[in-house]
Short mmCIF file of C-alpha atoms in Angstrom, two decimals:
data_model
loop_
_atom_site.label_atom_id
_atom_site.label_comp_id
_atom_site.label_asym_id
_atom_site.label_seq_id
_atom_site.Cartn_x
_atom_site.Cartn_y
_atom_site.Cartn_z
CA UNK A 6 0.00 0.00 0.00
CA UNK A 7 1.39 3.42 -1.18
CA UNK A 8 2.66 5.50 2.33
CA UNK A 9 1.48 8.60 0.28
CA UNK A 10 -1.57 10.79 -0.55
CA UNK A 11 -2.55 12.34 -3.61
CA UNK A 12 -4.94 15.19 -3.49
CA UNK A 13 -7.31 15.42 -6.52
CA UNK A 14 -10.08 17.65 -7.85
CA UNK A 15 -12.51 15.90 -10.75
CA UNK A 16 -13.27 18.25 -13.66
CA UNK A 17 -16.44 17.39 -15.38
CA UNK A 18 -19.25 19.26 -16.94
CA UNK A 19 -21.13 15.78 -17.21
CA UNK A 20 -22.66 15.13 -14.03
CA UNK A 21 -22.72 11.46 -14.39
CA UNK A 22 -19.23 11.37 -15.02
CA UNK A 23 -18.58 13.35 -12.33
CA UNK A 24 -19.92 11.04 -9.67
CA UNK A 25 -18.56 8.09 -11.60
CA UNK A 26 -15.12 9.31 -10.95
CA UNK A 27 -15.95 10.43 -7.25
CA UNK A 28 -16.95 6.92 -6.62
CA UNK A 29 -13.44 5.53 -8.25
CA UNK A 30 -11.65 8.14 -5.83
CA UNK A 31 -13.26 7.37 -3.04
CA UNK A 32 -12.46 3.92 -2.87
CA UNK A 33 -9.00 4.28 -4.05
CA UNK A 34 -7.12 4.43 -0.70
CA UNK A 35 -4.08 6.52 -1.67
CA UNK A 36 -6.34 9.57 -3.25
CA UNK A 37 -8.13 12.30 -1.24
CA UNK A 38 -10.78 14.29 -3.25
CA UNK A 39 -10.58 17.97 -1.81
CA UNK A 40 -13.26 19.09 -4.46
CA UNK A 41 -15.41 18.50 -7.54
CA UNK A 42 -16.45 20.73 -10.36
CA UNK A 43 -18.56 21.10 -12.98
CA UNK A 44 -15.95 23.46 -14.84
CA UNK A 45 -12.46 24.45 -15.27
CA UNK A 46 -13.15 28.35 -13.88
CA UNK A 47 -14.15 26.87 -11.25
CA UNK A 48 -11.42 24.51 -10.27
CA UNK A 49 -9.10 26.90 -11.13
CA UNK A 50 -10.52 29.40 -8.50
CA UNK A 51 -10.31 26.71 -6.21
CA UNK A 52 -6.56 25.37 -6.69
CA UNK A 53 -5.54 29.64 -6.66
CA UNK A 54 -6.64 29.18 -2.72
CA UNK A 55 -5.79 25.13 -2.55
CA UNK A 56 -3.34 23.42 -4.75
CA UNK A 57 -3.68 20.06 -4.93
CA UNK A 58 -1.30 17.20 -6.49
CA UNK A 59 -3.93 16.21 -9.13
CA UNK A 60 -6.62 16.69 -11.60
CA UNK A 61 -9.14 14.32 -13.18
CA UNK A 62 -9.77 16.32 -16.15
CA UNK A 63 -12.34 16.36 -19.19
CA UNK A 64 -10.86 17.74 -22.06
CA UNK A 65 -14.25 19.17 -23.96
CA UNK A 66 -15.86 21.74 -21.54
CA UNK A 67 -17.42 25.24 -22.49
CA UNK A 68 -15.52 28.47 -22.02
CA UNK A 69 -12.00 26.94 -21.42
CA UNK A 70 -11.37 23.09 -22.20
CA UNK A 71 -9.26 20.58 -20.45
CA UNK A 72 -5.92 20.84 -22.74
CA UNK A 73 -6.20 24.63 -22.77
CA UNK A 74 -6.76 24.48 -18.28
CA UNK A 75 -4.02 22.15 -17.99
CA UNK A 76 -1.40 24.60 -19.36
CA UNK A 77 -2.36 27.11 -16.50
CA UNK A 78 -1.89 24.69 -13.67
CA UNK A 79 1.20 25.27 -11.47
CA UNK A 80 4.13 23.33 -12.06
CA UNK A 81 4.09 20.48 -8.90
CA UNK A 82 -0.05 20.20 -10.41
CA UNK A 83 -0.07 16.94 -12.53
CA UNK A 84 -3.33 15.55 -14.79
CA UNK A 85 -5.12 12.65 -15.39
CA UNK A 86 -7.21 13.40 -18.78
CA UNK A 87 -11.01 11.87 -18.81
CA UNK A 88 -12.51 12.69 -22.12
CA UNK A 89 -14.73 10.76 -24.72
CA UNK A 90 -12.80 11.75 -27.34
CA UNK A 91 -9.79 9.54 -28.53
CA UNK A 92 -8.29 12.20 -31.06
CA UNK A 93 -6.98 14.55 -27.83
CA UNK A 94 -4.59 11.55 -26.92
CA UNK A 95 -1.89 13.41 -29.16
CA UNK A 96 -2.32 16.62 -27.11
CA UNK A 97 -2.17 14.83 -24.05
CA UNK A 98 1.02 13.89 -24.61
CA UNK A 99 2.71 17.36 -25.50
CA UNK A 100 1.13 18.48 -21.99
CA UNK A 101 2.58 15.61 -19.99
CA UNK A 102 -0.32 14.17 -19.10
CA UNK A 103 0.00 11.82 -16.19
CA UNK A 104 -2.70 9.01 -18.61
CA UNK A 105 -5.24 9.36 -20.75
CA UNK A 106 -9.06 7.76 -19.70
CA UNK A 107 -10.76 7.14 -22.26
CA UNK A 108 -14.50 6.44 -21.82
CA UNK A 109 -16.27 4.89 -20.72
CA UNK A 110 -13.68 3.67 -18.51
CA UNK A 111 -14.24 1.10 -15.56
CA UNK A 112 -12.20 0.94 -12.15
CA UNK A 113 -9.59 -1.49 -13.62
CA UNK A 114 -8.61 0.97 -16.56
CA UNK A 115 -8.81 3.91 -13.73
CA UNK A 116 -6.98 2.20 -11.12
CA UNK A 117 -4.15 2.04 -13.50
CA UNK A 118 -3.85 5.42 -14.37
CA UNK A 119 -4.33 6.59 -10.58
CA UNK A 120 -1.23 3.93 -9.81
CA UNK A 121 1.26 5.84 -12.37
CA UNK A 122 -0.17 8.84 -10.46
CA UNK A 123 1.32 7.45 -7.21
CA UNK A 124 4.34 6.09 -8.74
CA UNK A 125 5.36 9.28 -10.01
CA UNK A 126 4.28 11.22 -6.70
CA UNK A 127 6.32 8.53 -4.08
CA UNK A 128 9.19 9.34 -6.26
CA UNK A 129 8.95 12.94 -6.06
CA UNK A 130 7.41 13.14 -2.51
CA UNK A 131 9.62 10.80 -1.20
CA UNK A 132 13.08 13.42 -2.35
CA UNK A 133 10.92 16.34 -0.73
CA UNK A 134 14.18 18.47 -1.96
CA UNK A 135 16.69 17.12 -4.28
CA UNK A 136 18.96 15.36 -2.94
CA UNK A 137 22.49 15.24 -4.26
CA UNK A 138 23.92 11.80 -5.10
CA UNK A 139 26.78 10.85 -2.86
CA UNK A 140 30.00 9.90 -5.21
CA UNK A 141 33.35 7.46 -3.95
CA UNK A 142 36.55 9.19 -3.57
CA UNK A 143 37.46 6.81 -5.96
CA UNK A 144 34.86 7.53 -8.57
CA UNK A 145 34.01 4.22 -8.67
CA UNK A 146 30.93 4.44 -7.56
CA UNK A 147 27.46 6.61 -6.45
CA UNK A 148 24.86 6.64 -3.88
CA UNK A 149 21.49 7.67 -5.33
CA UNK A 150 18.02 8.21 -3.75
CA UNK A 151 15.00 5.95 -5.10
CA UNK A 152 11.91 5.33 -3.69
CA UNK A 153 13.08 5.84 0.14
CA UNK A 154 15.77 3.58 -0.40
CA UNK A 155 19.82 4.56 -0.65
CA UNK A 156 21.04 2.60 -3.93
CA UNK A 157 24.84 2.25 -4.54
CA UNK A 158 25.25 2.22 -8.06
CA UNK A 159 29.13 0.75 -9.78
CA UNK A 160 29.84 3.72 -12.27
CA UNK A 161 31.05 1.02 -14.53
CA UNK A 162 27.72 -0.60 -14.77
CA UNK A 163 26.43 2.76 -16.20
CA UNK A 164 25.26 3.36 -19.46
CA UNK A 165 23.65 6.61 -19.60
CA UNK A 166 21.52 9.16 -17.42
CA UNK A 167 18.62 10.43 -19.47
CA UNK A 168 16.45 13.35 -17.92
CA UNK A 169 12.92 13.66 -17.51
CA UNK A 170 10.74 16.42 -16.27
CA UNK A 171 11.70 16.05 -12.58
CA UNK A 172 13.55 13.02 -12.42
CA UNK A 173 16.55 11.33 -13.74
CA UNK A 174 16.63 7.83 -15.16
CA UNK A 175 20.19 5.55 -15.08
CA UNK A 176 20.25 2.77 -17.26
CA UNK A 177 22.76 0.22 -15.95
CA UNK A 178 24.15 -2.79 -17.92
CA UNK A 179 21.89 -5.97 -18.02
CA UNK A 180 19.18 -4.07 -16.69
CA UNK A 181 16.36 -3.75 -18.75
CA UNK A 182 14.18 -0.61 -16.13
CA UNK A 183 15.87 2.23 -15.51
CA UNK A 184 16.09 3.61 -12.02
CA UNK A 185 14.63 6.43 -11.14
CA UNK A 186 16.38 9.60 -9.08
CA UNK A 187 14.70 12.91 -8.26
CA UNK A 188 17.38 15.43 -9.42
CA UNK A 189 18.24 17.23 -12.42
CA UNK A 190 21.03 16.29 -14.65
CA UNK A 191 22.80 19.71 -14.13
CA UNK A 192 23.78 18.76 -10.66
CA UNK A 193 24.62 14.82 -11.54
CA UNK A 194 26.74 16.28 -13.57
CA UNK A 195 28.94 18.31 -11.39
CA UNK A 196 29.81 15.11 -9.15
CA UNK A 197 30.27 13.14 -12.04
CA UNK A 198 34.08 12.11 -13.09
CA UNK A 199 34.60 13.89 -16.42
CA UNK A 200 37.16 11.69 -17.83
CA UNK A 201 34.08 8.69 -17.86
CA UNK A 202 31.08 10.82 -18.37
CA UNK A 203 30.05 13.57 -20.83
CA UNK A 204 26.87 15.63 -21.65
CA UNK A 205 25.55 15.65 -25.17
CA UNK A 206 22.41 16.89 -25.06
CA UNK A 207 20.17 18.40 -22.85
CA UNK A 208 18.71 15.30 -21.67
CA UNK A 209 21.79 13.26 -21.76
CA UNK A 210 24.99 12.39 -19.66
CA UNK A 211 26.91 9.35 -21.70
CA UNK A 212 29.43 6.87 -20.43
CA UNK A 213 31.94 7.47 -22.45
CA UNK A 214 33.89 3.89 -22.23
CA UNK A 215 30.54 2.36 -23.32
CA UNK A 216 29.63 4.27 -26.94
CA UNK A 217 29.75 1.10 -29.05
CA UNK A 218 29.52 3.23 -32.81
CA UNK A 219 29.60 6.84 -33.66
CA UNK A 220 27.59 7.58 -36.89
CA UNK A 221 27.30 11.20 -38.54
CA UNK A 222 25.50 13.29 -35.19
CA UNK A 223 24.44 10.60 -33.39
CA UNK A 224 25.87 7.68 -30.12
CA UNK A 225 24.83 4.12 -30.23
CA UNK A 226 24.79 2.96 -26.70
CA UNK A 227 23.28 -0.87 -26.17
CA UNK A 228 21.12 -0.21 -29.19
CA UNK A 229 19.72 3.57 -27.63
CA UNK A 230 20.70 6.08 -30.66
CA UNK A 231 21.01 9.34 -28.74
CA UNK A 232 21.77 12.47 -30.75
CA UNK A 233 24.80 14.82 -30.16
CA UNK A 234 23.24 18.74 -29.84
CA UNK A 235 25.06 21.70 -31.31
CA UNK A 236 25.56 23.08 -27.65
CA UNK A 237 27.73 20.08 -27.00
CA UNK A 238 29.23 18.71 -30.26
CA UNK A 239 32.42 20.44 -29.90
CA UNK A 240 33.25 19.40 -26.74
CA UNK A 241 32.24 15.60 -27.88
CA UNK A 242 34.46 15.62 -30.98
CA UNK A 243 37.18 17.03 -28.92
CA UNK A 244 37.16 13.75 -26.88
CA UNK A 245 36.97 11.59 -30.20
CA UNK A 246 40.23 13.14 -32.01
CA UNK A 247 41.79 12.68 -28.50
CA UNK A 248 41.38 8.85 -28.38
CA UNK A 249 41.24 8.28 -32.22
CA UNK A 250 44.46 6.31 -34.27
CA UNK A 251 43.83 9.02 -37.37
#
């Protein structure tokens, strides 16, 4: 059982739907409703006095819709979208949208979405401020916080960091997940050793003893192509005429 709680509002102009939802909340145990309304103005006067963690959202409402709402809400605000409409999915996306409901939708299909809503908030609740990773004297190694626990990860066994919104994911040899970190890539960076490690794009710290194949702008690492960005390229092919035999 997840040691957190979510605050939610429901968004719905269909009354039905609204209750249907309330009644998926309510027996959800790691949610707490605070409110529900019948229209974005009026969850959006509410979260001005009480932010909450999350919206259940509709997307087609009169005066201001879902997708248009959801690029008001404050940044630690994250959504759930609830619409009837399948052709919103794309927008969804470019908004970060926690999931996408489509309905009808039972308490299976909503259950799911609410759990990547917990997953993502015992991550980021659990690192209430950043905490820096704790690197060997020997560089051989880092401490890293995920999910309340301390893991010691072998700087050998990494293959890249990859940023996210709020979170870093390390993808370690023979390891197919990635785990996750709350902490941006600026500050990995500065602890990282920088004779093993290099930035190459924005969301992107590489092993550098691991690049199996260089081709034109881009790094093959265990099959992951990951592009090389103007900001860092010269840098990068500084470090390749270093270590190459022409």
């Amino acid at each position: 059982m997840s040691s957190i709680k979510i605050t939610c509002v429901i968004v719905d102009d269909e009354p039905m739907a609204l209750n249907l939802v309330e009644s998926y909340v309510e027996k959800t145990p790691f949610l707490t409703l605070k409110k529900k309304c019948n229209n974005a103005i009026e969850a959006m006067e509410f979260i001005k006095q009480e932010p909450v963690d999350l919206l259940f959202l509709d997307i087609q409402m009169p005066d201001l819709t879902g997708i248009e709402f959801s690029k008001m809400l404050p940044k630690g605000t994250r959504v759930i979208f609830t619409t009837a409409f399948d052709q919103y999915a794309l927008e969804g996306i470019k908004v970060e949208a926690i999931d996408y409901l489509l309905k009808p939708f039972d308490y299976a299909e909503f259950l799911a979405a609410a759990n990547k809503a917990n997953t993502y908030f015992e991550l980021v609740k659990g690192n209430n401020k950043p905490q820096p990773s704790i690197v060997s004297e020997e560089k051989e190694f880092l401490f890293v916080k995920s999910e309340y626990k301390q893991l010691r990860i072998k700087l050998a066994d990494v293959l890249y960091f990859e940023g996210l919104k709020d979170y870093i994911k390390i993808w370690l040899k023979d390891n197919p997940k990635p785990i996750l970190t709350l902490m941006s890539l600026k500050s990995l960076q500065e602890e990282l050793p920088e004779a093993y490690f290099m930035r190459v794009h924005r969301s992107f710290i590489v092993s550098l003893k691991n690049i199996e194949v260089i081709e034109r702008s881009q790094i093959i690492i265990n099959n992951k192509r990951i592009t090389i960005s103007e900001q860092y390229k010269p840098k990068f092919l500084e470090f390749v005429n270093n270590n190459s035999l022409t």
